[in-house]
Amino acid sequence: MTNNTAYAELMAYQRQTEALAKVAERLGWDQETMMPRGGAEQRGEEMAAIEGVLHARRTNPQIAQWLADADAVDEVAAAQLYHIDRAYRRAVKVPGDLAEALARLTSVAQGIWAGARAADKVADFLPTLAEVIALKRQEAACLAEGGDLYDALIDDYEPGATAETLGDMFDRMRPRLVALRAAVLECEAPPALQGHFAQEAQLRLARDLASAFGYDWSRGRIDLAVHPFSSGGGDDSRITTRVVESDPFNCIYSTIHEVGHSSYELAIDPDYALTPLGHGVSMGVHESQSRIYENQIGRGRGFTTWMHGQMVERFGALNVDGPEGFYRAVNRVQPGFIRTEADEVHYNLHIMMRFDLERALIRGDLAVNDLEAAWNDRLLADFGVAVDRPAHGMLQDVHWSVGLFGYFPTYTLGNVYAGCLNKAMRAAVPDLDAALARGDTSAATGWLREAVQRHGGLRQPRATIAAACGFEPDEGPLLDYLEAKFRDLYRL
Amino acid sequence: MTNNTAYAELMAYQRQTEALAKVAERLGWDQETMMPRGGAEQRGEEMAAIEGVLHARRTNPQIAQWLADADAVDEVAAAQLYHIDRAYRRAVKVPGDLAEALARLTSVAQGIWAGARAADKVADFLPTLAEVIALKRQEAACLAEGGDLYDALIDDYEPGATAETLGDMFDRMRPRLVALRAAVLECEAPPALQGHFAQEAQLRLARDLASAFGYDWSRGRIDLAVHPFSSGGGDDSRITTRVVESDPFNCIYSTIHEVGHSSYELAIDPDYALTPLGHGVSMGVHESQSRIYENQIGRGRGFTTWMHGQMVERFGALNVDGPEGFYRAVNRVQPGFIRTEADEVHYNLHIMMRFDLERALIRGDLAVNDLEAAWNDRLLADFGVAVDRPAHGMLQDVHWSVGLFGYFPTYTLGNVYAGCLNKAMRAAVPDLDAALARGDTSAATGWLREAVQRHGGLRQPRATIAAACGFEPDEGPLLDYLEAKFRDLYRL
């Protein structure tokens, strides 16, 4: 076998594996948006079966042979082989029955979480969460080979990151965020947006916002789900949103956030379709796209000026004072329960709390039965608010039910990357706010598409951001941006 | 290995295969209801990949060993082994690359058909249809092993049936149907229902009709699709419908028809879930359920009395004279283009025409390029109507695009079985029309559930019907029913 033949065979094999992984992801989407409730247990069997197929393919010893024989003739081939090698080495560490058990359990656990959240009953979820954590700890032990369990899980979402480096970064960020929060909360809060905003009109606005951000409807769609998410890639990447009729910002910013994720997937070079390069390269880089769409663009003075006009047109007079009052309402800083609804000042403090709690859960330093108390104590200490119901507390997010431990810190890493990208984008694109004030995001999204999105998994996560920015990423630009924005808003 | 171990291992293996087949079916549903158009090509790759997995599993030589070692300890085990053996012998005859090519092509062909139908352009579909036929002929040649190609394809949908036995039955049916048609068409037609029936109101009615037929919403859902179908089984069987605002019967009877299919799947003994017994046993038996729901129940005088009240309540005064006028409008006999909209007198004549055309296509006696002319000539000869546009002619149905050759005759076989079941059900359930006139279908659907549906694949298709009826099925009861119904309606 020539080296080129080995590479071609490996890529053909990989292409089928990627197609099957897309199938599994589409089933997950269906489960959250379309599936009748009674189908949950059967869906668990289906997810376990396809996970079994994927695991068998990913651990096929032939892959090792192909990897040994194949030559990296160029940068793209080298990157493909890097990802395949990494995934193979990961897969062979986890026994097939554990992978299937995790797929089956997390598929069912998601429904149990949704039920417990709707009923506001922590006790309904705890036994299942305990099982999920037990299996994730088993998986982590297989992956860590004696190393730190939590690091092994982080590595799935953010290659190259560790709890130590992330924790150090959080420690550097925390004092400036806490100081900014304190200064802001001493000021009088601007008026919040109030009123009743009908679901149908919000969903129409959500569609128009997605269009404004260039979402490709021929390769996507939007639906309602309990927890907004984006799903899929290549030529089919869908988003979900949710609606609270008293708070249109929930739907608006969930939608823009998920459009950021989906747009990244849809913008990747079509030559990488159904290959390891055909995905967002890490969750941190993924979040950098969703967060810059949502915050640096979507919550900026320019874009909110346009959005104010849209809101007035659709919902009539608002209780805020013109575009500037709307901008201030959008960016109102307020301690709250819900991460996804948090303002930019509080958001990363939510993440730091999750990071500490889940690290303790995985390391075995916190028992599942003590989680609710630990959560509520920490929220009170950090935010000064007492959780009023579990759906506003430890039941608010889907992540842990589906086994996503090590994922939360990538949200703040994404914010840090978004801060860097925003700095570079503003330098590269003059008069961006003037275009955004007309609802024209094309210069911003076009820059991100060229600088970041189209490259998919070609470069390492940090290198992807560094190449886009022209400098090594750190937390500085994000903190500078937050301080400048909120000092201006609150006239500090 | 003890014999019981072999059986247990085989069934565990089979369970995973069945779960993966459910995944493939769910993807097919998604493609027709939810998938953005641009995802079509990628979906073809996904379908091919999962078809490759299924084919590899279904041809695993270990199955032959298990089959040789396993003992049928009871009737259920014997039936399971029968189905597994039959499926294995079928699967090993078809090369994996052909199975994958068929999955890839038919996945894409469906979209091409839908586009050609929307644009009314036969030429847009012909090259693809030619490819589908070429691959189906290849597949049939593998299956037939020297026998008749078309018989080999029929066997997939109706084990035990052949073109000869079906053709003989059609020949016996044709004179009585033609005579009934001629007698009816000499009479003055009753007034047709006219008006504008808004899509939203029709969809609400469709949901309520499904509920009236006992559809289990906790394990199903209804969506719009170009071509109505039901999909899935076990604890997740979904239906689709379509709406024509000038003709509510399109939506109404498509819905009831698909509810019949889905109810069959959902009623099968849960002990058979994810096993070969956990499906409707053949397409003919499947159609017997959808057609008896739709026609002998749904188009009967009893149920249409209730439905008339529903229509008046939802749409206001109708242009027909009370429940009896509505019953006559529902059952108005009129030569028409569209099979799915045909009255009970014409329906089987549509099928006989498809049967002859597709048999000629598969046997190589009719070229694809001559199909449109052959279709239009035959429709003119049999129905006295000239096809006005391809969407009303050979582009009307999805079947051939997805490779369903040999499937059409099972519709008439289903009608024949429905005729037998209706005779037995009416004998077993007194005063059925009185209950149906109150919108209460529970006695009818309950009888069908017990007599047919819950048994799934336990017995052979004909034996399933014979056991339910207490007599050997033939076309007599259907023709007696049609003659009695339409002689009464048209006062012949």
Coordinates of C-alpha atoms in Angstrom, one line a residue, chain B residues 17-315:
Chain B
T17 CA -30.0 -3.6 14.4
E18 CA -33.7 -2.8 14.8
A19 CA -32.7 0.4 16.8
L20 CA -30.4 1.5 14.0
A21 CA -33.1 0.8 11.4
K22 CA -35.4 3.1 13.5
V23 CA -32.7 5.7 13.3
A24 CA -32.6 5.5 9.5
E25 CA -36.4 5.7 9.4
R26 CA -36.4 8.8 11.6
L27 CA -33.8 10.4 9.3
G28 CA -36.2 9.8 6.4
W29 CA -39.0 11.5 8.3
D30 CA -36.8 14.4 9.1
Q31 CA -35.8 14.7 5.4
E32 CA -39.5 15.0 4.4
T33 CA -40.7 17.3 7.2
M34 CA -37.9 19.3 8.8
M35 CA -34.6 19.2 6.8
P36 CA -33.5 22.4 5.1
R37 CA -33.3 21.9 1.4
G38 CA -29.6 22.5 1.2
G39 CA -28.9 19.5 3.5
A40 CA -30.1 17.0 0.8
E41 CA -26.7 15.9 -0.5
Q42 CA -25.2 15.5 2.9
R43 CA -28.2 13.6 4.1
G44 CA -27.6 11.2 1.2
E45 CA -24.2 10.6 2.6
E46 CA -25.6 10.0 6.0
M47 CA -28.3 7.6 4.7
A48 CA -25.7 5.7 2.8
A49 CA -23.4 5.5 5.8
I50 CA -26.2 4.1 8.0
E51 CA -27.4 1.8 5.3
G52 CA -23.8 0.5 5.1
V53 CA -23.8 -0.2 8.8
L54 CA -27.2 -1.9 8.6
H55 CA -26.1 -4.0 5.6
A56 CA -22.9 -5.1 7.4
R57 CA -24.9 -6.1 10.4
R58 CA -27.6 -7.9 8.4
T59 CA -25.0 -9.9 6.5
N60 CA -22.8 -10.8 9.5
P61 CA -22.1 -14.5 9.1
Q62 CA -22.4 -14.9 12.8
I63 CA -26.2 -14.7 12.2
A64 CA -26.1 -17.9 10.2
Q65 CA -24.3 -19.6 13.1
W66 CA -26.7 -18.3 15.7
L67 CA -29.6 -19.4 13.5
A68 CA -28.1 -22.9 13.2
D69 CA -27.7 -23.1 17.0
A70 CA -30.8 -21.5 18.3
D71 CA -33.9 -23.5 19.1
A72 CA -37.5 -22.2 18.7
V73 CA -38.8 -23.0 22.2
D74 CA -42.3 -21.4 21.5
E75 CA -44.4 -19.8 18.8
V76 CA -42.9 -16.4 19.4
A77 CA -39.3 -17.6 19.2
A78 CA -40.2 -19.5 16.0
A79 CA -41.7 -16.4 14.4
Q80 CA -38.6 -14.3 15.4
L81 CA -36.2 -16.9 13.9
Y82 CA -38.3 -17.1 10.8
H83 CA -38.1 -13.4 10.2
I84 CA -34.4 -13.2 11.0
D85 CA -33.6 -16.1 8.7
R86 CA -35.7 -14.5 5.9
A87 CA -34.0 -11.1 6.3
Y88 CA -30.5 -12.7 6.5
R89 CA -31.0 -14.7 3.3
R90 CA -32.3 -11.6 1.6
A91 CA -29.4 -9.4 2.8
V92 CA -26.6 -11.7 1.8
K93 CA -27.8 -11.7 -1.8
V94 CA -27.3 -7.9 -2.2
P95 CA -23.7 -6.6 -2.3
G96 CA -23.0 -3.9 0.3
D97 CA -22.0 -1.3 -2.3
L98 CA -25.3 -1.7 -4.1
A99 CA -27.3 -1.3 -0.9
E100 CA -25.3 1.9 -0.1
A101 CA -25.7 3.2 -3.6
L102 CA -29.4 2.7 -3.5
A103 CA -29.7 4.4 -0.1
R104 CA -27.6 7.4 -1.4
L105 CA -29.5 7.7 -4.7
T106 CA -33.0 7.3 -3.4
S107 CA -32.3 9.8 -0.6
V108 CA -31.3 12.4 -3.2
A109 CA -33.9 11.3 -5.7
Q110 CA -36.7 12.1 -3.4
G111 CA -35.7 15.8 -3.4
I112 CA -35.3 15.8 -7.1
W113 CA -38.8 14.3 -7.5
A114 CA -40.3 16.9 -5.2
G115 CA -38.6 19.7 -7.2
A116 CA -39.7 18.2 -10.5
R117 CA -43.3 17.8 -9.2
A118 CA -43.3 21.4 -7.9
A119 CA -42.0 22.7 -11.3
D120 CA -44.2 20.2 -13.2
K121 CA -41.2 19.1 -15.3
V122 CA -41.0 15.4 -16.1
A123 CA -37.6 15.9 -17.7
D124 CA -36.1 17.1 -14.4
F125 CA -36.9 13.7 -12.9
L126 CA -36.4 11.2 -15.7
P127 CA -32.6 10.8 -15.6
T128 CA -32.8 10.2 -11.8
L129 CA -35.8 7.8 -12.2
A130 CA -33.8 5.9 -14.8
E131 CA -30.9 5.5 -12.3
V132 CA -33.3 4.3 -9.6
I133 CA -34.8 1.7 -11.9
A134 CA -31.4 0.6 -13.1
L135 CA -30.3 0.0 -9.5
K136 CA -33.6 -1.6 -8.5
R137 CA -33.3 -4.0 -11.4
Q138 CA -29.7 -4.8 -10.2
E139 CA -31.0 -5.4 -6.8
A140 CA -33.9 -7.5 -8.1
A141 CA -31.5 -9.6 -10.1
C142 CA -29.5 -10.3 -7.0
L143 CA -32.7 -11.3 -5.1
A144 CA -34.4 -13.2 -7.9
E145 CA -31.6 -15.6 -8.6
G146 CA -33.0 -16.3 -12.1
G147 CA -36.6 -15.8 -11.2
D148 CA -38.9 -12.9 -12.0
L149 CA -37.4 -9.5 -11.1
Y150 CA -40.7 -7.9 -10.2
D151 CA -41.7 -10.8 -8.0
A152 CA -38.4 -10.4 -6.1
L153 CA -39.3 -6.8 -5.3
I154 CA -42.9 -7.6 -4.3
D155 CA -41.6 -10.1 -1.8
D156 CA -40.0 -7.2 0.2
Y157 CA -43.4 -5.7 0.9
E158 CA -45.7 -8.7 0.8
P159 CA -44.1 -12.1 1.6
G160 CA -46.0 -14.8 -0.2
A161 CA -47.5 -12.7 -2.9
T162 CA -46.4 -12.8 -6.6
A163 CA -47.2 -10.7 -9.7
E164 CA -49.2 -13.7 -10.9
T165 CA -51.4 -14.2 -7.9
L166 CA -52.0 -10.4 -7.5
G167 CA -52.6 -10.1 -11.3
D168 CA -55.1 -12.9 -11.2
M169 CA -56.9 -11.3 -8.3
F170 CA -56.9 -7.9 -10.1
D171 CA -58.4 -9.7 -13.2
R172 CA -61.2 -11.1 -11.0
M173 CA -61.9 -7.7 -9.5
R174 CA -61.7 -5.6 -12.6
P175 CA -65.0 -6.5 -14.3
R176 CA -67.1 -5.9 -11.2
L177 CA -65.4 -2.5 -10.5
V178 CA -65.7 -1.4 -14.1
A179 CA -69.4 -2.4 -14.1
L180 CA -70.0 -0.5 -10.8
R181 CA -68.1 2.5 -12.1
A182 CA -70.2 2.6 -15.3
A183 CA -73.4 2.3 -13.4
V184 CA -72.5 5.0 -11.0
L185 CA -71.2 7.4 -13.6
E186 CA -74.6 7.2 -15.5
C187 CA -76.2 8.7 -12.5
E188 CA -76.3 12.4 -11.6
A189 CA -73.4 13.2 -9.3
P190 CA -74.3 14.5 -5.8
P191 CA -73.1 18.0 -5.1
A192 CA -69.5 18.3 -4.1
L193 CA -68.4 20.1 -1.0
Q194 CA -67.3 23.6 -1.9
G195 CA -65.7 26.5 -0.1
H196 CA -62.5 27.8 1.4
F197 CA -61.2 25.8 4.4
A198 CA -58.3 27.6 6.1
Q199 CA -55.1 25.6 6.6
E200 CA -54.9 26.2 10.4
A201 CA -58.5 25.1 10.9
Q202 CA -57.9 22.0 8.8
L203 CA -54.8 21.1 10.8
R204 CA -56.8 21.5 14.1
L205 CA -59.5 19.2 12.7
A206 CA -56.8 16.8 11.6
R207 CA -55.5 16.6 15.2
D208 CA -59.0 16.1 16.5
L209 CA -59.7 13.4 14.0
A210 CA -56.5 11.6 15.0
S211 CA -57.6 11.9 18.6
A212 CA -61.1 10.5 17.7
F213 CA -59.4 7.4 16.2
G214 CA -57.4 7.0 19.4
Y215 CA -54.0 8.1 18.2
D216 CA -51.6 8.2 21.1
W217 CA -50.1 11.7 21.1
S218 CA -47.6 10.8 23.8
R219 CA -46.0 8.5 21.2
G220 CA -46.7 10.4 18.0
R221 CA -47.0 13.7 16.3
I222 CA -48.4 15.2 13.0
D223 CA -46.6 17.4 10.6
L224 CA -47.0 18.7 7.0
A225 CA -45.3 16.9 4.1
V226 CA -45.5 16.9 0.3
H227 CA -46.7 13.3 0.4
P228 CA -48.5 12.1 3.5
F229 CA -46.8 9.1 5.2
S230 CA -46.4 7.5 8.6
S231 CA -43.0 6.7 10.0
G232 CA -41.4 4.8 12.9
G233 CA -42.9 2.4 15.4
G234 CA -42.5 1.1 18.9
D235 CA -43.0 4.1 21.1
D236 CA -42.5 6.8 18.4
S237 CA -44.7 6.6 15.3
R238 CA -45.4 9.9 13.5
I239 CA -47.7 10.9 10.8
T240 CA -47.8 13.6 8.2
T241 CA -50.6 15.2 6.2
R242 CA -51.1 17.8 3.6
V243 CA -53.7 20.6 3.2
V244 CA -55.5 21.9 0.1
E245 CA -57.6 24.8 1.2
S246 CA -60.4 24.2 -1.4
D247 CA -60.7 20.5 -0.6
P248 CA -60.7 19.5 3.1
F249 CA -61.2 15.8 2.3
N250 CA -57.5 15.7 1.2
C251 CA -56.3 16.5 4.6
I252 CA -59.0 14.6 6.5
Y253 CA -58.6 11.3 4.7
S254 CA -54.8 11.5 4.5
T255 CA -54.8 12.0 8.2
I256 CA -57.2 9.2 9.0
H257 CA -55.2 6.9 6.7
E258 CA -51.9 7.6 8.3
V259 CA -53.4 7.3 11.8
G260 CA -54.4 3.8 10.7
H261 CA -50.8 2.9 9.9
S262 CA -49.4 4.5 13.0
S263 CA -52.0 3.0 15.3
Y264 CA -51.1 -0.4 14.0
E265 CA -47.4 0.1 14.9
L266 CA -48.2 1.7 18.3
A267 CA -50.6 -1.2 19.2
I268 CA -48.1 -4.0 18.7
D269 CA -47.4 -6.0 21.9
P270 CA -44.6 -4.0 23.7
D271 CA -42.8 -7.4 24.4
Y272 CA -42.0 -7.3 20.6
A273 CA -40.4 -3.9 20.8
L274 CA -37.1 -3.7 18.7
T275 CA -37.6 -7.2 17.4
P276 CA -38.7 -8.5 14.0
L277 CA -42.2 -9.1 15.4
G278 CA -42.4 -5.4 16.4
H279 CA -43.5 -4.2 13.0
G280 CA -46.6 -4.5 10.8
V281 CA -46.2 -7.9 9.2
S282 CA -46.5 -6.7 5.6
M283 CA -47.6 -3.7 3.6
G284 CA -50.8 -5.4 2.6
V285 CA -51.8 -5.9 6.2
H286 CA -50.6 -2.4 7.0
E287 CA -52.8 -1.0 4.2
S288 CA -55.7 -3.0 5.6
Q289 CA -55.5 -1.0 8.7
S290 CA -55.0 2.4 7.1
R291 CA -57.8 1.7 4.5
I292 CA -60.3 0.4 7.0
Y293 CA -59.8 3.4 9.2
E294 CA -60.1 5.7 6.2
N295 CA -62.9 4.0 4.2
Q296 CA -65.0 1.4 6.0
I297 CA -65.0 3.5 9.1
G298 CA -64.0 7.0 8.1
R299 CA -66.1 7.3 4.9
G300 CA -69.1 5.4 6.4
R301 CA -72.5 6.9 7.1
G302 CA -72.0 6.7 10.8
F303 CA -68.7 8.5 11.1
T304 CA -69.5 11.1 8.5
T305 CA -72.6 12.0 10.5
W306 CA -70.3 13.0 13.4
M307 CA -67.8 14.6 11.0
H308 CA -70.5 16.7 9.4
G309 CA -71.3 18.2 12.8
Q310 CA -67.6 19.0 13.3
M311 CA -67.3 20.6 9.9
V312 CA -70.3 22.9 10.5
E313 CA -69.0 23.8 13.9
R314 CA -65.6 24.7 12.5
F315 CA -66.4 26.1 9.1

